[in-house]
Every structure is written in C-alpha cells, then in structure tokens.
C-alpha cells in the first residue's frame, strides 16, 4: 500500500481496459475470470482507502479511453460504493464488482455505437441480446468457481427491467438487484457525445422515485448518505472562479483545486456553501485524474476493523455450556457487554409465567438456573452475530435459522433427557459460518440433489443454497467457539460419516434435515432411509404418533420464505 495512489488509479484504468479487450482474443478467455477477480479486489481496496479518488471517476470522463471503458469503470465504482454503504464483506463486494466488470465484456463496440447513437446491425442486435449468455460462457470456461457470477448474469436483464417498470415485479435476490442498480445509474450518468447523460444525484433521485422495489430504494438512500452532498470531481463555482471539488475534511472544510494554471494546481480549504455541478465531464488533465490524489491534502483511510464481531466471538469462547458459573463469574465476563445483558434479560421471558423480561443479569440467572444460563447467553450472542452480519439475503438467512431452531425444539420437546438450549447452539454457529465464510455463495434455493447421495446425508449448508463446504474450516470455528458442546461434534460428524455408521445422536441431526426438506422442498420425496430414520427419531424422542408431531409442526407456521 506504499505505492502512490495516482499509480494505483492509473493501473486500475489500464487493467480495466485490458480486461475488456481480452474478449477479442479467444486464447485469453481462460485468463479473464481470475483477472476480473483480481481487478475487483483492487477496486474494493481502493474504495476502502480513498473512496473520493474512485468517486471522481463518476464525474471525470477520461477521453483517453472509450465510452464503454468509462462506463464499466463508473459501474464498478458505483457497485463498490453500494456495497460499502451496506457494510458488505470483501467476498460479496468483489463478487458484485466482478459481475459489473464482465457484464459488458462482449459488447464494448456495441456500447460505443449506442453512445454515438449509431444504428445496430443485425449481428450487433444478436450479440446485444445474448451478451449475458456470452459473458457467462466465457466465465465458465475458467471452471465452476465462476458460477456465482454466472448466477448473477443469468437474471440481470430481468432485474434491470423490473427495477424501472411497473407493475411491481417481485425480486428476491438483493445482490442481483444491487448489480442491476449500479448498471442503470452508470448508463444514466456516463458522458456521451450527445451529452444526454444526467448528473449523479439526479440519476439517483429519478431512480428512487421510479423504482417500485423497496430494497432498491433502501440502497439508493444508503448510498446517497454514504457519498454525502458533494461528489468528488464535480465542477464548482467559488468566488466567481470555476474549481473542482475533491473532498471535505474532518473540520467540514471543502478541499478544492483550481487547474487554470497548467503548471501548478492551486489548492483551497474553505467553509462555504458551494454551487456544484455533479455531471460527468470530459477531463484530459492527468493532474486532476491522477496526481491530485497523491497530495498531503487528501486523507487515506485505514482499513476498518471488525472489533465488535471479534469481541462477541471472544465472549462466546469464554463461556462454557458445561461449566456452572456464579453470578460474580458471569458478571465479570459480561460486564463490558451491557447490550448483551439487556438481550439476555429479554431472552429469558419464556421461563417466566407472566412472560416478562428480567430486571438485570442476576434476575435472569435466577429465572433460568445457573446450569442453563451459559447456553442461553451463547445463543443470545450468536443471534447478535447473525443479525448484525450484513448480507443481501440476511432476512432470509435469519428466517431459515429460526425455522430450523423451531423444528429442533419441537422434535426434542417430549425428551426430558436433552437440553434444547445446548442442542441448538451449533445451528447458530453453523449459520454464522455460512454468513461469514460462504457469503458469496448463499442463495435461496435448497441445494439437495434429486438423486440422493447413497453414502452421506445432505449437509445443513444445502438449506442455504450451498451444496458442500470444507469441513476443516467449520471444524476450526466449532473448536474455537463450542469446544465443550458435544452436539457440535455430532452435527459435523453426521455430515461426513457414512449412513450405516451414524449413531442415534447423529441421526437426530439427520431427522431435523429430513423435516426441513419436507418443509422447504416438499416436491422432493423422502427416500426409504430418510423415512425410516425420521420415524425412529420421532419414537426415540417421545412422539408416539407421527400425526401428532406433524399437527404441531403445522402450528409453528413455518414456510419456505422466499
């Protein structure tokens, strides 16, 4: 990161151009996916370190490059900004930027014709119509690792149309909505020879008013709040002089430059109202495009820390479910987490006949008993971790987790030998793992094959759209957080132990997945082994009649939330 910012910006331009021209040589196709991934990482890191340097690309049209290259750069910057406004992790951000990079990889010449208002030939029309299929084919030539990008490309055109058309069309994938939104904005603001483009804030306002999609409106509002009232690179009038706005410092002083003197830029720090024009304009001045960002006047951000999640994970690892604590011991551990104590007071309501919250930690412990308290505290912290992890499918993921927990609670309800609080903790840890380690692969589908695996049962990841995960990674997390919870080990063992070798505790997890499959993928018939395992577990856990169980399952009102 010691390399001057101007050099990194120039490399970003050059590498974007190189990626887009790579389509012209079929021998280079296999290199395009890894190149797009690396380039997406560069966009993300640059946006984290100096967002204004990249935001200036939305106002400064570089005539050294074509319309299509400038458009793709704008779209990548907008995508990075939308992700930053939602605090998405680096995997998600890079996935969405990668999709923005490759969306137009096959139609750069057609984009340039579009900007020039030139007529499309019959071949142009065909290529334009199939541009996302062609891009997906090129990406898949690099292997299945490109599948998340092709998933976005497959639905992108439908989402773009739905975002600006009425009547309202339901859109269920927030990630594709974000990528489509970035493209619509970029197409509206990128400079064209006819100068029919509109300003950045006008484009956002028009889209906010036009779109019937609530998530898209939320994205636009968050993005505007994140960017602020002025856009870097905008031309402004100050003291009757035309200047360029770059940033606002911590003292709320605007940093402006005057580039009239070709030899040297004049810098200003002012506190004044500005009349700005955030509309993209042709700028051939390399000092404005690159060099200004090397100045000591520009602040480079340090990478943001994830202290809060780390603190919560440390809190979970300090509390052991099989250890009995005194009030003094728990109070010492939790004293620095008043928000968790408040949530614990709410979480103990079911243990109170009046269903009232506890007054404080001591009251909470007296209500649930000191033997149950560690598991309840861990659950509350896990819920906080899951609920505070940003993701386009976050509401769906939380709903799916809540459904699995409710099913397990019902399944073991008659069995007085099991402590429900202990059993469900691994489900929270598993979901936290999916959100943080598999964020770019999560989907709404249930990834259980119609042809069943004869050796192993489907993993829980399948209920979050992921066919398989690397066991060693999740084992490491479980070892760190749930080392003394025996149910954590049986959950993981049940996923990679042959069916014939499963114990009854392993099969409890299998039974949960079988019931979940009936709820979330009812069209998939159970295999004889699944039906037998479920019947055995229902009987072992005190359900004398399967019909009684299913009646109570229906009362839970669990559904396949899309």
PDB file of N, CA and C in Angstrom, residues 204-256:
ATOM      1  N   UNK A 204     -29.850   9.313  -9.253  1.00  0.00           N
ATOM      2  CA  UNK A 204     -30.274   8.593  -8.057  1.00  0.00           C
ATOM      3  C   UNK A 204     -31.698   8.981  -7.661  1.00  0.00           C
ATOM      4  N   UNK A 205     -31.997  10.276  -7.734  1.00  0.00           N
ATOM      5  CA  UNK A 205     -33.338  10.741  -7.373  1.00  0.00           C
ATOM      6  C   UNK A 205     -34.391  10.166  -8.316  1.00  0.00           C
ATOM      7  N   UNK A 206     -34.105  10.195  -9.624  1.00  0.00           N
ATOM      8  CA  UNK A 206     -35.046   9.656 -10.610  1.00  0.00           C
ATOM      9  C   UNK A 206     -35.304   8.175 -10.376  1.00  0.00           C
ATOM     10  N   UNK A 207     -34.228   7.445 -10.098  1.00  0.00           N
ATOM     11  CA  UNK A 207     -34.355   6.002  -9.894  1.00  0.00           C
ATOM     12  C   UNK A 207     -35.128   5.705  -8.610  1.00  0.00           C
ATOM     13  N   UNK A 208     -34.860   6.491  -7.576  1.00  0.00           N
ATOM     14  CA  UNK A 208     -35.560   6.289  -6.298  1.00  0.00           C
ATOM     15  C   UNK A 208     -37.071   6.482  -6.478  1.00  0.00           C
ATOM     16  N   UNK A 209     -37.444   7.495  -7.245  1.00  0.00           N
ATOM     17  CA  UNK A 209     -38.865   7.774  -7.453  1.00  0.00           C
ATOM     18  C   UNK A 209     -39.507   6.787  -8.429  1.00  0.00           C
ATOM     19  N   UNK A 210     -38.721   6.310  -9.358  1.00  0.00           N
ATOM     20  CA  UNK A 210     -39.280   5.468 -10.418  1.00  0.00           C
ATOM     21  C   UNK A 210     -39.417   4.003 -10.014  1.00  0.00           C
ATOM     22  N   UNK A 211     -38.457   3.496  -9.240  1.00  0.00           N
ATOM     23  CA  UNK A 211     -38.458   2.063  -8.952  1.00  0.00           C
ATOM     24  C   UNK A 211     -39.536   1.706  -7.937  1.00  0.00           C
ATOM     25  N   UNK A 212     -40.241   0.602  -8.178  1.00  0.00           N
ATOM     26  CA  UNK A 212     -41.226   0.136  -7.191  1.00  0.00           C
ATOM     27  C   UNK A 212     -40.596  -0.789  -6.145  1.00  0.00           C
ATOM     28  N   UNK A 213     -39.291  -1.073  -6.292  1.00  0.00           N
ATOM     29  CA  UNK A 213     -38.615  -2.046  -5.425  1.00  0.00           C
ATOM     30  C   UNK A 213     -38.109  -1.379  -4.147  1.00  0.00           C
ATOM     31  N   UNK A 214     -38.556  -1.864  -3.009  1.00  0.00           N
ATOM     32  CA  UNK A 214     -38.209  -1.252  -1.721  1.00  0.00           C
ATOM     33  C   UNK A 214     -36.737  -1.413  -1.386  1.00  0.00           C
ATOM     34  N   UNK A 215     -36.148  -2.570  -1.718  1.00  0.00           N
ATOM     35  CA  UNK A 215     -34.734  -2.778  -1.419  1.00  0.00           C
ATOM     36  C   UNK A 215     -33.879  -1.835  -2.270  1.00  0.00           C
ATOM     37  N   UNK A 216     -34.268  -1.628  -3.520  1.00  0.00           N
ATOM     38  CA  UNK A 216     -33.533  -0.697  -4.380  1.00  0.00           C
ATOM     39  C   UNK A 216     -33.607   0.718  -3.812  1.00  0.00           C
ATOM     40  N   UNK A 217     -34.770   1.110  -3.307  1.00  0.00           N
ATOM     41  CA  UNK A 217     -34.906   2.425  -2.687  1.00  0.00           C
ATOM     42  C   UNK A 217     -34.010   2.539  -1.449  1.00  0.00           C
ATOM     43  N   UNK A 218     -33.970   1.473  -0.673  1.00  0.00           N
ATOM     44  CA  UNK A 218     -33.095   1.454   0.509  1.00  0.00           C
ATOM     45  C   UNK A 218     -31.631   1.606   0.103  1.00  0.00           C
ATOM     46  N   UNK A 219     -31.225   0.916  -0.959  1.00  0.00           N
ATOM     47  CA  UNK A 219     -29.843   1.022  -1.443  1.00  0.00           C
ATOM     48  C   UNK A 219     -29.518   2.454  -1.872  1.00  0.00           C
ATOM     49  N   UNK A 220     -30.429   3.075  -2.602  1.00  0.00           N
ATOM     50  CA  UNK A 220     -30.199   4.440  -3.083  1.00  0.00           C
ATOM     51  C   UNK A 220     -30.052   5.401  -1.902  1.00  0.00           C
ATOM     52  N   UNK A 221     -30.945   5.308  -0.924  1.00  0.00           N
ATOM     53  CA  UNK A 221     -30.883   6.189   0.250  1.00  0.00           C
ATOM     54  C   UNK A 221     -29.563   6.010   1.009  1.00  0.00           C
ATOM     55  N   UNK A 222     -29.175   4.753   1.219  1.00  0.00           N
ATOM     56  CA  UNK A 222     -27.928   4.471   1.945  1.00  0.00           C
ATOM     57  C   UNK A 222     -26.727   4.989   1.173  1.00  0.00           C
ATOM     58  N   UNK A 223     -26.765   4.839  -0.142  1.00  0.00           N
ATOM     59  CA  UNK A 223     -25.650   5.268  -0.986  1.00  0.00           C
ATOM     60  C   UNK A 223     -25.486   6.782  -0.953  1.00  0.00           C
ATOM     61  N   UNK A 224     -26.596   7.506  -1.072  1.00  0.00           N
ATOM     62  CA  UNK A 224     -26.534   8.972  -1.020  1.00  0.00           C
ATOM     63  C   UNK A 224     -25.971   9.425   0.326  1.00  0.00           C
ATOM     64  N   UNK A 225     -26.432   8.791   1.407  1.00  0.00           N
ATOM     65  CA  UNK A 225     -25.942   9.153   2.742  1.00  0.00           C
ATOM     66  C   UNK A 225     -24.455   8.867   2.869  1.00  0.00           C
ATOM     67  N   UNK A 226     -23.983   7.789   2.241  1.00  0.00           N
ATOM     68  CA  UNK A 226     -22.574   7.409   2.328  1.00  0.00           C
ATOM     69  C   UNK A 226     -21.692   8.339   1.500  1.00  0.00           C
ATOM     70  N   UNK A 227     -22.159   8.730   0.316  1.00  0.00           N
ATOM     71  CA  UNK A 227     -21.370   9.608  -0.564  1.00  0.00           C
ATOM     72  C   UNK A 227     -21.330  11.030  -0.007  1.00  0.00           C
ATOM     73  N   UNK A 228     -22.472  11.502   0.497  1.00  0.00           N
ATOM     74  CA  UNK A 228     -22.529  12.867   1.010  1.00  0.00           C
ATOM     75  C   UNK A 228     -23.093  13.841  -0.015  1.00  0.00           C
ATOM     76  N   UNK A 229     -23.149  15.115   0.333  1.00  0.00           N
ATOM     77  CA  UNK A 229     -23.816  16.098  -0.528  1.00  0.00           C
ATOM     78  C   UNK A 229     -23.024  16.537  -1.752  1.00  0.00           C
ATOM     79  N   UNK A 230     -21.709  16.270  -1.764  1.00  0.00           N
ATOM     80  CA  UNK A 230     -20.883  16.678  -2.906  1.00  0.00           C
ATOM     81  C   UNK A 230     -20.115  15.471  -3.442  1.00  0.00           C
ATOM     82  N   UNK A 231     -19.981  15.427  -4.761  1.00  0.00           N
ATOM     83  CA  UNK A 231     -19.311  14.318  -5.425  1.00  0.00           C
ATOM     84  C   UNK A 231     -17.929  14.751  -5.903  1.00  0.00           C
ATOM     85  N   UNK A 232     -16.920  13.983  -5.515  1.00  0.00           N
ATOM     86  CA  UNK A 232     -15.552  14.312  -5.927  1.00  0.00           C
ATOM     87  C   UNK A 232     -15.458  14.426  -7.445  1.00  0.00           C
ATOM     88  N   UNK A 233     -14.709  15.437  -7.903  1.00  0.00           N
ATOM     89  CA  UNK A 233     -14.556  15.677  -9.339  1.00  0.00           C
ATOM     90  C   UNK A 233     -15.585  16.622  -9.912  1.00  0.00           C
ATOM     91  N   UNK A 234     -16.574  17.018  -9.095  1.00  0.00           N
ATOM     92  CA  UNK A 234     -17.604  17.950  -9.578  1.00  0.00           C
ATOM     93  C   UNK A 234     -17.009  19.338  -9.792  1.00  0.00           C
ATOM     94  N   UNK A 235     -17.472  19.988 -10.839  1.00  0.00           N
ATOM     95  CA  UNK A 235     -17.089  21.390 -11.046  1.00  0.00           C
ATOM     96  C   UNK A 235     -17.935  22.277 -10.137  1.00  0.00           C
ATOM     97  N   UNK A 236     -17.272  23.199  -9.452  1.00  0.00           N
ATOM     98  CA  UNK A 236     -17.972  24.096  -8.531  1.00  0.00           C
ATOM     99  C   UNK A 236     -17.571  25.542  -8.820  1.00  0.00           C
ATOM    100  N   UNK A 237     -18.418  26.451  -8.393  1.00  0.00           N
ATOM    101  CA  UNK A 237     -18.125  27.885  -8.501  1.00  0.00           C
ATOM    102  C   UNK A 237     -17.829  28.427  -7.112  1.00  0.00           C
ATOM    103  N   UNK A 238     -16.642  29.008  -6.956  1.00  0.00           N
ATOM    104  CA  UNK A 238     -16.270  29.636  -5.688  1.00  0.00           C
ATOM    105  C   UNK A 238     -15.567  30.961  -6.001  1.00  0.00           C
ATOM    106  N   UNK A 239     -16.075  32.039  -5.436  1.00  0.00           N
ATOM    107  CA  UNK A 239     -15.549  33.380  -5.693  1.00  0.00           C
ATOM    108  C   UNK A 239     -15.459  33.655  -7.191  1.00  0.00           C
ATOM    109  N   UNK A 240     -16.531  33.283  -7.871  1.00  0.00           N
ATOM    110  CA  UNK A 240     -16.667  33.501  -9.323  1.00  0.00           C
ATOM    111  C   UNK A 240     -15.612  32.776 -10.139  1.00  0.00           C
ATOM    112  N   UNK A 241     -14.971  31.795  -9.520  1.00  0.00           N
ATOM    113  CA  UNK A 241     -13.983  31.003 -10.257  1.00  0.00           C
ATOM    114  C   UNK A 241     -14.469  29.560 -10.365  1.00  0.00           C
ATOM    115  N   UNK A 242     -14.152  28.945 -11.498  1.00  0.00           N
ATOM    116  CA  UNK A 242     -14.500  27.541 -11.696  1.00  0.00           C
ATOM    117  C   UNK A 242     -13.410  26.658 -11.092  1.00  0.00           C
ATOM    118  N   UNK A 243     -13.817  25.807 -10.149  1.00  0.00           N
ATOM    119  CA  UNK A 243     -12.861  24.913  -9.485  1.00  0.00           C
ATOM    120  C   UNK A 243     -13.411  23.490  -9.490  1.00  0.00           C
ATOM    121  N   UNK A 244     -12.613  22.584  -8.945  1.00  0.00           N
ATOM    122  CA  UNK A 244     -13.028  21.177  -8.864  1.00  0.00           C
ATOM    123  C   UNK A 244     -13.038  20.757  -7.399  1.00  0.00           C
ATOM    124  N   UNK A 245     -14.153  20.200  -6.979  1.00  0.00           N
ATOM    125  CA  UNK A 245     -14.287  19.708  -5.603  1.00  0.00           C
ATOM    126  C   UNK A 245     -13.636  18.331  -5.476  1.00  0.00           C
ATOM    127  N   UNK A 246     -12.854  18.127  -4.408  1.00  0.00           N
ATOM    128  CA  UNK A 246     -12.193  16.837  -4.199  1.00  0.00           C
ATOM    129  C   UNK A 246     -12.681  16.110  -2.953  1.00  0.00           C
ATOM    130  N   UNK A 247     -12.836  16.834  -1.838  1.00  0.00           N
ATOM    131  CA  UNK A 247     -13.199  16.169  -0.582  1.00  0.00           C
ATOM    132  C   UNK A 247     -13.609  17.211   0.447  1.00  0.00           C
ATOM    133  N   UNK A 248     -14.080  16.720   1.589  1.00  0.00           N
ATOM    134  CA  UNK A 248     -14.357  17.553   2.756  1.00  0.00           C
ATOM    135  C   UNK A 248     -13.614  16.963   3.936  1.00  0.00           C
ATOM    136  N   UNK A 249     -12.834  17.802   4.644  1.00  0.00           N
ATOM    137  CA  UNK A 249     -12.005  17.271   5.732  1.00  0.00           C
ATOM    138  C   UNK A 249     -12.816  17.130   7.026  1.00  0.00           C
ATOM    139  N   UNK A 250     -12.145  16.707   8.098  1.00  0.00           N
ATOM    140  CA  UNK A 250     -12.824  16.440   9.368  1.00  0.00           C
ATOM    141  C   UNK A 250     -13.359  17.706  10.026  1.00  0.00           C
ATOM    142  N   UNK A 251     -12.831  18.860   9.623  1.00  0.00           N
ATOM    143  CA  UNK A 251     -13.326  20.143  10.137  1.00  0.00           C
ATOM    144  C   UNK A 251     -14.432  20.721   9.242  1.00  0.00           C
ATOM    145  N   UNK A 252     -14.961  19.868   8.344  1.00  0.00           N
ATOM    146  CA  UNK A 252     -16.031  20.272   7.407  1.00  0.00           C
ATOM    147  C   UNK A 252     -15.594  21.390   6.459  1.00  0.00           C
ATOM    148  N   UNK A 253     -14.306  21.413   6.159  1.00  0.00           N
ATOM    149  CA  UNK A 253     -13.802  22.361   5.154  1.00  0.00           C
ATOM    150  C   UNK A 253     -13.711  21.642   3.808  1.00  0.00           C
ATOM    151  N   UNK A 254     -14.189  22.301   2.776  1.00  0.00           N
ATOM    152  CA  UNK A 254     -14.148  21.713   1.439  1.00  0.00           C
ATOM    153  C   UNK A 254     -12.755  21.896   0.826  1.00  0.00           C
ATOM    154  N   UNK A 255     -12.257  20.828   0.227  1.00  0.00           N
ATOM    155  CA  UNK A 255     -10.953  20.885  -0.445  1.00  0.00           C
ATOM    156  C   UNK A 255     -11.210  21.028  -1.948  1.00  0.00           C
ATOM    157  N   UNK A 256     -10.760  22.159  -2.495  1.00  0.00           N
ATOM    158  CA  UNK A 256     -10.963  22.473  -3.911  1.00  0.00           C
ATOM    159  C   UNK A 256      -9.622  22.678  -4.594  1.00  0.00           C
TER     160      UNK A 256
END
